[in-house]
XYZ file of C-alpha atoms in Angstrom:
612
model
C 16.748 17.862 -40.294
C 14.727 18.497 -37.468
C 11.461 16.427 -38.183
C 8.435 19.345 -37.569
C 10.449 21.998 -39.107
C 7.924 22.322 -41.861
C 4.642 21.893 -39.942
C 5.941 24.552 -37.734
C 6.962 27.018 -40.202
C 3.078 26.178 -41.474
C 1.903 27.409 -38.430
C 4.202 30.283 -38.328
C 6.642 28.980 -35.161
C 10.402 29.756 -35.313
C 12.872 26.718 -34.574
C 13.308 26.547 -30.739
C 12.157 24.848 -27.944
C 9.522 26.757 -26.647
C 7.688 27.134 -30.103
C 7.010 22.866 -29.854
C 4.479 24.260 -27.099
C 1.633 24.543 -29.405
C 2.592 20.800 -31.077
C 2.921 19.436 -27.497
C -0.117 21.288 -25.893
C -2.140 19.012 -29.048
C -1.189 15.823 -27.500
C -2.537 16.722 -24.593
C -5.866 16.246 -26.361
C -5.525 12.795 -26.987
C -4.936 9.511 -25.938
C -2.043 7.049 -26.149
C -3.607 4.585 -27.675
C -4.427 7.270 -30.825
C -0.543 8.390 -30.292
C 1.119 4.975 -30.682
C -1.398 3.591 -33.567
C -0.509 2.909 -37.107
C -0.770 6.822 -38.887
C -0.095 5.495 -42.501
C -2.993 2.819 -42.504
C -5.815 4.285 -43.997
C -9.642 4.409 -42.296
C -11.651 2.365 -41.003
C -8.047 1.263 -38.766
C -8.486 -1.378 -36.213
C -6.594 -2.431 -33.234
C -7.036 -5.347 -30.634
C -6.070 -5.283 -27.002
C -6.312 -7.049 -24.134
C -6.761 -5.114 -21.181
C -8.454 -3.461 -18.215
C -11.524 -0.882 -18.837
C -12.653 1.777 -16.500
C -15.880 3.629 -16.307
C -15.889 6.472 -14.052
C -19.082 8.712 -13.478
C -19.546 11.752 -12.229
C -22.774 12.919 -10.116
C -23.528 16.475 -9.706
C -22.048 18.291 -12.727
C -24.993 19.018 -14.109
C -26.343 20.486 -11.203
C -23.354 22.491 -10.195
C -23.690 24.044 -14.076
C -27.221 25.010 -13.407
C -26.520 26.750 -9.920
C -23.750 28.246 -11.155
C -25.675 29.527 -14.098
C -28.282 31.269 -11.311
C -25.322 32.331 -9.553
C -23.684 34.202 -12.204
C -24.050 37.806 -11.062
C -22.540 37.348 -8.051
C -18.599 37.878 -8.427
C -17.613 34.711 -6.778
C -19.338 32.349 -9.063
C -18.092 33.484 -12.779
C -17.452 30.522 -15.511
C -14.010 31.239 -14.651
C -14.836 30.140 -10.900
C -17.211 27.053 -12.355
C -14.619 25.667 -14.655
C -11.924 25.845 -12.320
C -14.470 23.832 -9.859
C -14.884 21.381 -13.104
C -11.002 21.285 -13.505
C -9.675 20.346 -9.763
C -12.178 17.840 -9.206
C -11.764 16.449 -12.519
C -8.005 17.073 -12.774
C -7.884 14.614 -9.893
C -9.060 11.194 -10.978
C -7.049 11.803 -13.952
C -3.685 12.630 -12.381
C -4.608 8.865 -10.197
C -5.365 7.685 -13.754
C -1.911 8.767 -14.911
C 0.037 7.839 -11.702
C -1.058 4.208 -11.752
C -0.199 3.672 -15.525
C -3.655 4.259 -17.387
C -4.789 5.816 -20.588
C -7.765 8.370 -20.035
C -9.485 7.680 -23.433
C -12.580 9.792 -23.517
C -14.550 12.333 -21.340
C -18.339 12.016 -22.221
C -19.464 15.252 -20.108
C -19.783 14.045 -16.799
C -17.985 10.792 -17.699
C -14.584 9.233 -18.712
C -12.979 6.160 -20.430
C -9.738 4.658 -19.128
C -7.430 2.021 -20.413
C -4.583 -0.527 -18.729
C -3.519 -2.070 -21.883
C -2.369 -5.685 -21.285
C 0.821 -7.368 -22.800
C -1.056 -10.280 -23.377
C -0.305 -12.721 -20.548
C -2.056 -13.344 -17.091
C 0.303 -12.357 -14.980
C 0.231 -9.034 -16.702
C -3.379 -8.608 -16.449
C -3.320 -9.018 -12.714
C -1.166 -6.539 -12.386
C -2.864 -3.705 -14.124
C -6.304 -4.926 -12.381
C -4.498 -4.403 -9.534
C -2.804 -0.866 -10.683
C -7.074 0.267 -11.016
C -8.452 -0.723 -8.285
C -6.069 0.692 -6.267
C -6.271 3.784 -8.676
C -10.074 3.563 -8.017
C -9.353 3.293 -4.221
C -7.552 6.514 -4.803
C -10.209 8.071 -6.548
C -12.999 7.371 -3.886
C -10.972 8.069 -0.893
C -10.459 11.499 -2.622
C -13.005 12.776 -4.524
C -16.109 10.744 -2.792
C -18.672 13.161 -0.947
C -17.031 16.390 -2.437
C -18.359 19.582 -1.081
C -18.195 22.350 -3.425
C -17.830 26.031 -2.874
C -21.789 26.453 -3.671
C -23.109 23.770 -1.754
C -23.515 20.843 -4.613
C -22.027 17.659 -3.717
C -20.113 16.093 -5.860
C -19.509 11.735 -6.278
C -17.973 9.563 -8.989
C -19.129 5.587 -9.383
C -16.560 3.472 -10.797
C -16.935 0.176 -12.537
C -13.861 -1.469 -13.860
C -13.682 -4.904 -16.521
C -10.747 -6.997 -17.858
C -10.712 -8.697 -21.369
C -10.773 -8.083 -24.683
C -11.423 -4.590 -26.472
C -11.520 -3.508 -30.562
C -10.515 0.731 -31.397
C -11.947 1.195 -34.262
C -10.410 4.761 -36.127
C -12.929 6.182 -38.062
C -12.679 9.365 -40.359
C -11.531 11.294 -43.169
C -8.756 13.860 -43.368
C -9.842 16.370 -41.967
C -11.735 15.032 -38.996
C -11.020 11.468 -36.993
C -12.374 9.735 -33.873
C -12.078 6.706 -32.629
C -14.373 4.211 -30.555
C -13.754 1.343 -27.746
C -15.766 -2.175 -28.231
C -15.736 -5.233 -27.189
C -16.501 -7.604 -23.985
C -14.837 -5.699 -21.662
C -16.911 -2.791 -22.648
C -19.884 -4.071 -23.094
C -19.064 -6.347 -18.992
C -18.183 -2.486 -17.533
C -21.551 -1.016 -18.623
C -22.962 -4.258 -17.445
C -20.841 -3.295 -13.737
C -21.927 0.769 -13.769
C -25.564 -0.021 -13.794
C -24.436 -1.666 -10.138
C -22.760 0.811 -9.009
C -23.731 3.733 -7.269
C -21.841 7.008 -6.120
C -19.067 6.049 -3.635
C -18.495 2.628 -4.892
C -16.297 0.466 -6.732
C -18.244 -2.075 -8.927
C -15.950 -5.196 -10.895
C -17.138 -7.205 -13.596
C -16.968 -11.306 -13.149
C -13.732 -11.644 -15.282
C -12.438 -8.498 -12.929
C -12.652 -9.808 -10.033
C -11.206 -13.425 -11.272
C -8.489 -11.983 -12.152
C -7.356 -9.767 -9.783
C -5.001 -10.382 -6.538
C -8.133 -11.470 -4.125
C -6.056 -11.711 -1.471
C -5.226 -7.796 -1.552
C -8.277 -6.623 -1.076
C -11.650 -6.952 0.476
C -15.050 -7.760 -1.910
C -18.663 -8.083 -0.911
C -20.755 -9.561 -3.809
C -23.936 -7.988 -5.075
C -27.117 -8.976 -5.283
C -26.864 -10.910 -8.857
C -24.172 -13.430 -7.611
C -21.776 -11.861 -10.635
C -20.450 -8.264 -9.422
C -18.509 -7.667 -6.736
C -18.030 -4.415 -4.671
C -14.727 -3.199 -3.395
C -14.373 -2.685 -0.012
C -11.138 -1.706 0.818
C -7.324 -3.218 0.750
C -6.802 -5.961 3.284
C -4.470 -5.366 6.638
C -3.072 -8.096 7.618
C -2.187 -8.700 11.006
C 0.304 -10.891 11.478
C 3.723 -10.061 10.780
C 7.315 -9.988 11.767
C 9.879 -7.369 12.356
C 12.146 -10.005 10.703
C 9.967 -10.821 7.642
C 9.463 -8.851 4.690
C 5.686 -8.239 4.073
C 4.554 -9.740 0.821
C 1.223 -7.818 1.115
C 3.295 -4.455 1.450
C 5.520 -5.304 -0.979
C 3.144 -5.961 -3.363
C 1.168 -3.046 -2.981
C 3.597 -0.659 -2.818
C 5.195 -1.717 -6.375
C 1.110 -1.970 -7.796
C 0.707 1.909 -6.755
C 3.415 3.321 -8.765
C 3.076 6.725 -6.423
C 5.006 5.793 -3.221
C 8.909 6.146 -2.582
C 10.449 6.571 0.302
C 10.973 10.385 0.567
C 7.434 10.687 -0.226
C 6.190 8.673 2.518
C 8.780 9.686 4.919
C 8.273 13.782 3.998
C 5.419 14.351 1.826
C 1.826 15.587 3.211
C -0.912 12.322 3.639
C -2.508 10.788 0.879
C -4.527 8.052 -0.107
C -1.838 5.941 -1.076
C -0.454 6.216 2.222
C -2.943 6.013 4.368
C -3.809 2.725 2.487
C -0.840 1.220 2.810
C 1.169 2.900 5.150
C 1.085 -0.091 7.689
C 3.075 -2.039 5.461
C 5.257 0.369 4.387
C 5.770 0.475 7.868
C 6.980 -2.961 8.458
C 9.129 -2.113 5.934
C 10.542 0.890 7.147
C 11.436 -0.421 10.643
C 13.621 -3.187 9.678
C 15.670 -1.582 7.000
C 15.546 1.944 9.051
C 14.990 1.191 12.837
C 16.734 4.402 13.433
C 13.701 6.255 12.488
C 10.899 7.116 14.497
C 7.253 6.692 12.593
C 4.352 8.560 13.089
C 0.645 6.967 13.916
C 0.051 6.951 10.367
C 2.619 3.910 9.800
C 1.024 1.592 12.793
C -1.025 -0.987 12.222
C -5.158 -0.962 12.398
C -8.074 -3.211 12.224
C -9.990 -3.657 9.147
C -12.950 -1.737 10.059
C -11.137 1.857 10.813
C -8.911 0.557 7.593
C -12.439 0.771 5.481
C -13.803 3.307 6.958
C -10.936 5.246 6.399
C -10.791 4.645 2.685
C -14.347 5.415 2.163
C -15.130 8.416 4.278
C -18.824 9.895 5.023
C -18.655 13.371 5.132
C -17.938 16.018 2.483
C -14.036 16.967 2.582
C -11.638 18.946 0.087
C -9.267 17.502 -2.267
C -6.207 16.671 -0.432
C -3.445 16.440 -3.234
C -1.935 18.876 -5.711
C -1.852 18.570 -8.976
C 0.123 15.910 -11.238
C 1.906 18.572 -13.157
C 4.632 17.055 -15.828
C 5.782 19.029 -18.613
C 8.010 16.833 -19.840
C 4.874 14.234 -20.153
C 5.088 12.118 -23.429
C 8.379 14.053 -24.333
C 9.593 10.796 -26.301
C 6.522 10.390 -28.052
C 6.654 13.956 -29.166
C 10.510 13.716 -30.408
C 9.505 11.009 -32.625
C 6.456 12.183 -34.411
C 6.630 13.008 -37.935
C 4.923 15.190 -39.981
C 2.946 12.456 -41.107
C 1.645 11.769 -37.882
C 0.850 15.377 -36.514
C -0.877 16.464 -39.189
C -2.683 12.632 -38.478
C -3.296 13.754 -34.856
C -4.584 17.000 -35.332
C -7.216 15.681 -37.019
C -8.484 13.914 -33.611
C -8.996 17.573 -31.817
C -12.199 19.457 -31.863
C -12.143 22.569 -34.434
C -12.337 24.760 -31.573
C -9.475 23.712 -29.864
C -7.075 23.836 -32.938
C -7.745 27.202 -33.861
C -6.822 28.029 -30.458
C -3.874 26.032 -30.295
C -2.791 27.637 -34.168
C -3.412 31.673 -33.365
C -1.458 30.727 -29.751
C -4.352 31.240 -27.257
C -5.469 30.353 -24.077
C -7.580 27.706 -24.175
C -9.645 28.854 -21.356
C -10.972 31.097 -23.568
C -12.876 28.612 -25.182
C -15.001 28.176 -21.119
C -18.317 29.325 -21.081
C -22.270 28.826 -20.315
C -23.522 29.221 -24.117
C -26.242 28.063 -26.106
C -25.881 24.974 -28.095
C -28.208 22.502 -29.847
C -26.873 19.164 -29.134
C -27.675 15.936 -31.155
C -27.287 12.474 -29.688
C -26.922 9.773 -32.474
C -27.957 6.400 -31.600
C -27.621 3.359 -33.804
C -26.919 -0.397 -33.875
C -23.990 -1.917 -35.651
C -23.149 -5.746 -36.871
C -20.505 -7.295 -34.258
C -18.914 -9.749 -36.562
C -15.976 -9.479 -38.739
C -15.031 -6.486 -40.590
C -18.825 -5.559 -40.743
C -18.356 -3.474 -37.718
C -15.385 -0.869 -38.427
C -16.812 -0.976 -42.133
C -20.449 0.370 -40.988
C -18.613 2.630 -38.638
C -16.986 4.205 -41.171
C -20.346 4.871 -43.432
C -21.968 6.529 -39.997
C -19.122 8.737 -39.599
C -18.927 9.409 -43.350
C -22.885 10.357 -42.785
C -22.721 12.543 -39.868
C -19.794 13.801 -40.425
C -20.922 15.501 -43.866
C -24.428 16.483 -43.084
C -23.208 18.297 -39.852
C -20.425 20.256 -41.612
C -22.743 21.334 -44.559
C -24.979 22.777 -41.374
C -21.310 24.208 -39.866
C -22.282 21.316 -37.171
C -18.944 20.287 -34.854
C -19.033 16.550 -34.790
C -17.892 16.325 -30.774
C -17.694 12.667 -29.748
C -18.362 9.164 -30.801
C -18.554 5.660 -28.419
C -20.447 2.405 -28.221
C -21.476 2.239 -24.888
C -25.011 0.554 -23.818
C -26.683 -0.404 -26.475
C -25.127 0.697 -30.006
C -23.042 3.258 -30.944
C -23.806 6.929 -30.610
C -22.237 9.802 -32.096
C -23.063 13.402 -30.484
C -23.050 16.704 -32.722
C -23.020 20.438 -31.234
C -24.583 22.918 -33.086
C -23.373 26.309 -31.874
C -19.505 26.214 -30.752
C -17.293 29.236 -30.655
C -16.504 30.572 -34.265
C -19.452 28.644 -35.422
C -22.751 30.773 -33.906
C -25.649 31.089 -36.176
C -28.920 32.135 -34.891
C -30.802 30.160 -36.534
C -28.761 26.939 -35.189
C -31.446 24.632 -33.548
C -33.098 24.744 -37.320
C -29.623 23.723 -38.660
C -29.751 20.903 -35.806
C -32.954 19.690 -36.869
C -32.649 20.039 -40.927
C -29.153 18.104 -40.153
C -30.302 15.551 -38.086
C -33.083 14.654 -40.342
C -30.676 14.064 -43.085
C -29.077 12.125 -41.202
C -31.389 9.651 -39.740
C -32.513 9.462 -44.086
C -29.351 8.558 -45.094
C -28.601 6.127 -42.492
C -31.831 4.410 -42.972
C -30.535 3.412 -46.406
C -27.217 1.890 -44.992
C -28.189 -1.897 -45.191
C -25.801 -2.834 -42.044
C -27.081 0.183 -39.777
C -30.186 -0.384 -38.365
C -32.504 1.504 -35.069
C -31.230 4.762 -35.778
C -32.608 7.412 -32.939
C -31.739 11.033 -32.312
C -32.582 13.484 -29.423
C -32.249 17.222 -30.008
C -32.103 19.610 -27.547
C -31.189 23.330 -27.281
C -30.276 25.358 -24.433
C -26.917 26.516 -22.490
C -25.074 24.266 -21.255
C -21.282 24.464 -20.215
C -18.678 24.618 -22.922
C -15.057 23.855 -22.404
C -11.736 22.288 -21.947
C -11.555 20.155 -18.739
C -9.442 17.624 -17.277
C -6.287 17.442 -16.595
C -3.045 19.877 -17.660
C -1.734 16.692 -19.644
C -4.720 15.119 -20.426
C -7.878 17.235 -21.673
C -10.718 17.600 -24.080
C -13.229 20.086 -25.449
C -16.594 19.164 -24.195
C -20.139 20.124 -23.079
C -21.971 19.475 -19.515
C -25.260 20.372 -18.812
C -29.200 19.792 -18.225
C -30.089 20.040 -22.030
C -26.674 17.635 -22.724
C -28.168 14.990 -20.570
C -31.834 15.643 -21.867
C -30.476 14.851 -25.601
C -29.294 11.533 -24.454
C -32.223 10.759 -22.415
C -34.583 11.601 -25.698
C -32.271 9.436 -27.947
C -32.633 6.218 -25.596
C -36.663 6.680 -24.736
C -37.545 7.388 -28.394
C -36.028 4.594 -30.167
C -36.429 5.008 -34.299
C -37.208 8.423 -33.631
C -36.516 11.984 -34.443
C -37.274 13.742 -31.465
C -36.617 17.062 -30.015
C -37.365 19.210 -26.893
C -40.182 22.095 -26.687
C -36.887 24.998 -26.671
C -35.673 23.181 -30.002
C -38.927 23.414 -31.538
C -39.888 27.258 -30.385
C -36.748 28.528 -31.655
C -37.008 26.627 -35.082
C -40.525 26.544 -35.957
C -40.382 29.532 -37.863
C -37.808 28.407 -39.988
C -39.432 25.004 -40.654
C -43.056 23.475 -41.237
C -45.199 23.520 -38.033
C -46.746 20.091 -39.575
C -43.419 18.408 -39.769
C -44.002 18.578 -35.777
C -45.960 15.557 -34.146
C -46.161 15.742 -30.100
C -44.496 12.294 -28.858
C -46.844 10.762 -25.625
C -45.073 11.405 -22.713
C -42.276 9.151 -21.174
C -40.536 10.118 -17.811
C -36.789 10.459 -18.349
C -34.413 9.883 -15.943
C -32.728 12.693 -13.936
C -34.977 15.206 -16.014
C -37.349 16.741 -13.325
C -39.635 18.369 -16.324
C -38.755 17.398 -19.939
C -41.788 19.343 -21.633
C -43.186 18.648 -24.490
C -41.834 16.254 -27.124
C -42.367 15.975 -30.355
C -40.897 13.920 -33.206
C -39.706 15.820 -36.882
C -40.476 14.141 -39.583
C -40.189 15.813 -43.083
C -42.773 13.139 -45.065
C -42.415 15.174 -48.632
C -40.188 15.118 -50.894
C -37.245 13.146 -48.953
C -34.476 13.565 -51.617
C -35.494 17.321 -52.631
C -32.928 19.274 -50.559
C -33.994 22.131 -49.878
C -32.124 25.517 -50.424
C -30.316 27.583 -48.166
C -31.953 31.192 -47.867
C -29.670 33.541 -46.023
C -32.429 35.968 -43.564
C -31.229 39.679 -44.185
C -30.344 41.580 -40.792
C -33.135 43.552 -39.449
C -33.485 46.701 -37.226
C -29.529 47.134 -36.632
C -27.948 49.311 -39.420
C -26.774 51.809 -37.302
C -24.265 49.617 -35.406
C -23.803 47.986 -39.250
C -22.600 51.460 -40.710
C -20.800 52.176 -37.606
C -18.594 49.726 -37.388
C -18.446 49.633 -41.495
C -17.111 53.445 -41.089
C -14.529 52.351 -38.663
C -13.327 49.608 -41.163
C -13.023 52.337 -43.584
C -10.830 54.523 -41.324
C -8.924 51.617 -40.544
C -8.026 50.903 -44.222
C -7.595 54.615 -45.546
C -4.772 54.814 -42.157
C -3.702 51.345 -43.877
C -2.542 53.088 -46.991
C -1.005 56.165 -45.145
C 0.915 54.078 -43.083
C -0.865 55.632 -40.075
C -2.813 52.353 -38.870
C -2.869 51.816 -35.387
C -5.165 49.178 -33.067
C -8.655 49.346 -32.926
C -11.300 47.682 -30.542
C -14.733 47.247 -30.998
C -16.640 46.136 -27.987
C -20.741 44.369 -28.926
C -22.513 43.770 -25.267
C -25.828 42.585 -24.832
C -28.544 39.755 -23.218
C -27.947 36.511 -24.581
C -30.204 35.813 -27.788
C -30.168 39.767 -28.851
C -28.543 39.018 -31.815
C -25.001 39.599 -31.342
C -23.332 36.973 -33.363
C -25.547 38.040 -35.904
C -23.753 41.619 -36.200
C -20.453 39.964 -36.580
C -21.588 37.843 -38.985
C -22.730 40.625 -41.189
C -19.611 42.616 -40.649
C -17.643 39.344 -41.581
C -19.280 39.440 -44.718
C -18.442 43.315 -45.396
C -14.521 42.478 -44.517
C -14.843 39.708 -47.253
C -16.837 41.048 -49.672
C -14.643 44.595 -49.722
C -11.532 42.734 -49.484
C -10.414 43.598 -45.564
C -7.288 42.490 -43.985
């Protein structure tokens, strides 16, 4: 029996190959390290690893949302235009990610996760330190100094650790994440705060254990971190001889073969080791005449080649696979996609389920985003156990709100858990109230959590990009933008507090208690030109009262109401004739007019009269 037979007759598919599409498209969505785990073991689940973490970050998303946001009238700079910006650069590091045998984990906005998981020996470990820093090489020579089409440039930092790491599942059935811990994470935040865009920063244990012969280092200013300069050339060698250093670089990069070096356009994996490919080439094929591009050059044009100067265009296509994690897929039960599905954002599923084009799901809207700060014990089970209450927590005081719980990672200090208020097929008007009642329940409950202590939130509200980005076999559903950043920033500089920006509390005040506002002195965040005003919400009566949902009736719009509730009765009166046909209603208007408050009335009339 074929073993997704029933899950796809739940979701309406016929038996043939091109109806898996939907089930494959959802593994796109997440990682191999949630793939391959343990399905039947119920939460919290915990695996060990030993292995090689990379932090790559991205400068100048935010501001290429923003200008694209001013831009948006003219034709050529659409959210179409902006995420396929978002997508090639981004699409990029991920297909090196891929190519050199990594695991993209997470993207955190204008951020991502990777993993090299380790077998366990030292040998091994080399190797895939190796496999990223000439994946990071890759990266840099590539995506470094990026010129985009409206004049923001675009640079990625990359810090990269060895050692040992803890994913921790969290969840219940209808909603899972996971979360990366450990020394290795905690030594490659320890590495990004050296790094800056361009560069390639390496924990202690990193550069230990890597080939140090391969490549060249300059330490930093601490005596611990080291900075990659480049891959060494060395300049002796024979025609007689093979080159060890060629050799061994050529197996690490896991992107060059012959026909691709003899035929293909230039990349970064050439260019890098092309030289000793080239000793290569002229013993076993002397009949062949190389280009420039295979001869041998000093170290200084090799490094200055690798990291360039000047703005240039990505120079490879894209790492397109279909067949990507085909095995995987044939082996899944039911068990385990019904498992998985739980890991993918509510907005994505019901776009994967009804068939749709996820870049649907692209756009500059409003959100009010929470950033969920909190310390955790380290020790023992204590950790995953905790976990699992915070997640319990936020996960059920956002839903009650119809809050999407987005993303959760320990990453600086604590863990932090970020909650978007506003996705597509979950608009309310009133949703920076919702953010605010929610958060405040949730900062409550957590504060009576013996084992989960320093709990902090930033709220902000405003639009910020929405989306799937990455990579075609490797995405997620996230949000980049000024306000995204400005909820993180509030969440670190406010520690123990509820805080929220000046557009969160103007567009909720009149659905909560001005005196549940207290302004917060000021504190300059970073990469926030003007924060505002700041104030803390703090409900101090009646804690454990909760207070009732009122439902605001719609004002000042029943003629579009009873229009569109006449067409729904035309519809179903041709419904009973057997004279239905297709019927489209178009609702335009500025953003905030209240448009999402139409359709939620009419929603209500559908139910309430019993519409199909």
């Amino acid at each position: 029996m074929y073993p997704l037979k029933h899950l796809l007759d739940q979701l309406g598919f016929e038996e043939k190959s091109e109806d898996c599409t939907a089930l494959r498209q959802l593994l796109t969505h997440v990682p191999d390290v949630v793939i391959h785990s343990d399905h039947k073991t119920s939460m919290p689940r915990v695996n060990r690893v030993i292995g090689v973490c990379m932090f790559a970050d991205i400068s100048g998303f935010t501001s290429l949302c923003e200008t694209y946001a001013l831009k948006a009238s003219e034709e050529s700079c659409g959210t179409e235009k902006l995420t396929t910006t978002l997508n090639k650069y981004l699409g990029k590091i991920v297909e090196d990610i891929l190519k050199h045998g990594g695991d993209v984990l997470k993207f955190a906005g204008d951020a991502l996760l990777a993993l090299w998981v380790s077998e366990g020996n030292c040998k091994d470990t080399t190797l895939l330190i190796n496999k990223a820093i000439i994946c990071s090489i890759a990266i840099q020579e590539e995506c470094d100094n990026y010129l985009t089409d409206v004049g923001v440039m675009l640079g990625v930092k990359v810090a990269l650790s060895v050692g040992k790491m803890i994913v921790t599942h969290v969840g219940v059935d209808e909603s899972k994440h996971f979360d990366l811990s450990g020394r290795a994470v905690d030594d490659v935040n320890k590495a990004e705060k050296w790094a800056e865009p361009g560069a390639i920063i390496l924990s202690h244990m990193a550069y230990l254990n890597c080939d140090q012969t391969l490549f060249l280092f300059e330490i930093m200013a601490d005596g611990w971190h080291y900075r990659v300069a480049g891959a060494k050339v060395e300049e002796k060698s024979t025609a007689s001889t093979v080159h060890p250093t060629g050799v061994s670089l050529a197996l690490m990069s896991g992107v060059l073969t012959t026909d691709a070096v003899l035929f293909s356009a230039p990349t970064v994996a050439k260019r890098i080791f092309a030289p000793h490919l080239g000793t290569l080439l002229s013993r076993y094929h002397p009949e062949l005449k190389l280009p420039r591009l295979f001869r041998k050059r000093n170290q200084a044009e090799q490094r200055q080649s690798i990291i360039p100067g000047k703005a240039h265009p990505l120079q490879s296509e894209r790492f397109d696979d279909p067949d990507h994690r085909t095995d995987v897929f044939t082996k899944l039960s039911e068990q385990d996609i019904a498992d998985l599905r739980a890991y993918v954002s509510k907005p994505v599923l019901s776009k994967i389920d009804h068939g749709q084009d996820l870049d649907w799901l692209s756009e500059m809207r409003q959100v009010s985003v929470l950033f969920i700060n909190m310390v955790l014990p380290t020790k023992g089970n204590s950790n995953s156990l905790a976990l699992q209450k915070a997640f319990e927590v936020i996960y059920e005081c956002s839903k009650r709100l119809r809050g999407n719980l987005n993303k959760v990672f320990s990453f600086d200090k604590g863990c932090t858990f970020v909650v978007i208020f506003g996705p597509p097929g979950d608009k309310h008007e009133d949703d920076p109230a919702r953010a605010l009642k929610a958060a405040h329940r949730i900062v409550d409950t957590l504060h009576q959590i013996m084992d989960i202590t320093n709990e902090s939130i930033g709220v902000t509200t405003g639009r910020a990009f929405c989306g799937v980005v990455g990579h075609r076999d490797r995405h997620e559903y996230t949000v980049i933008g000024r306000k995204v950043n400005m909820a993180a920033r509030l969440m670190m500089n406010y520690p123990g507090v509820l805080s929220c920006d000046d557009d969160t509390y103007r567009l909720a005040k009149s659905k909560l208690k001005k005196e549940d506002f207290v302004t917060l002195p000021f504190v300059e965040l970073k990469g926030i030109a003007e924060p505002g005003i700041v104030r803390e919400y703090n409900k101090h009566h009646d804690r454990e009262v909760e207070e009732e949902e009122f439902e605001y009736p719609i004002i000042g719009r029943s003629d579009e109401v009873n229009e569109i509730k006449q067409l729904l009765q035309t519809i179903k009166s041709n419904d009973a004739l057997g004279t239905s046909n297709t019927r489209f209603v178009s609702i335009e208007g500025e953003g905030g007019i209240g448009k999402t408050r139409i359709l939620e009335e009419i929603m209500d009339v559908a139910e309430d009269e019993d519409y199909k």
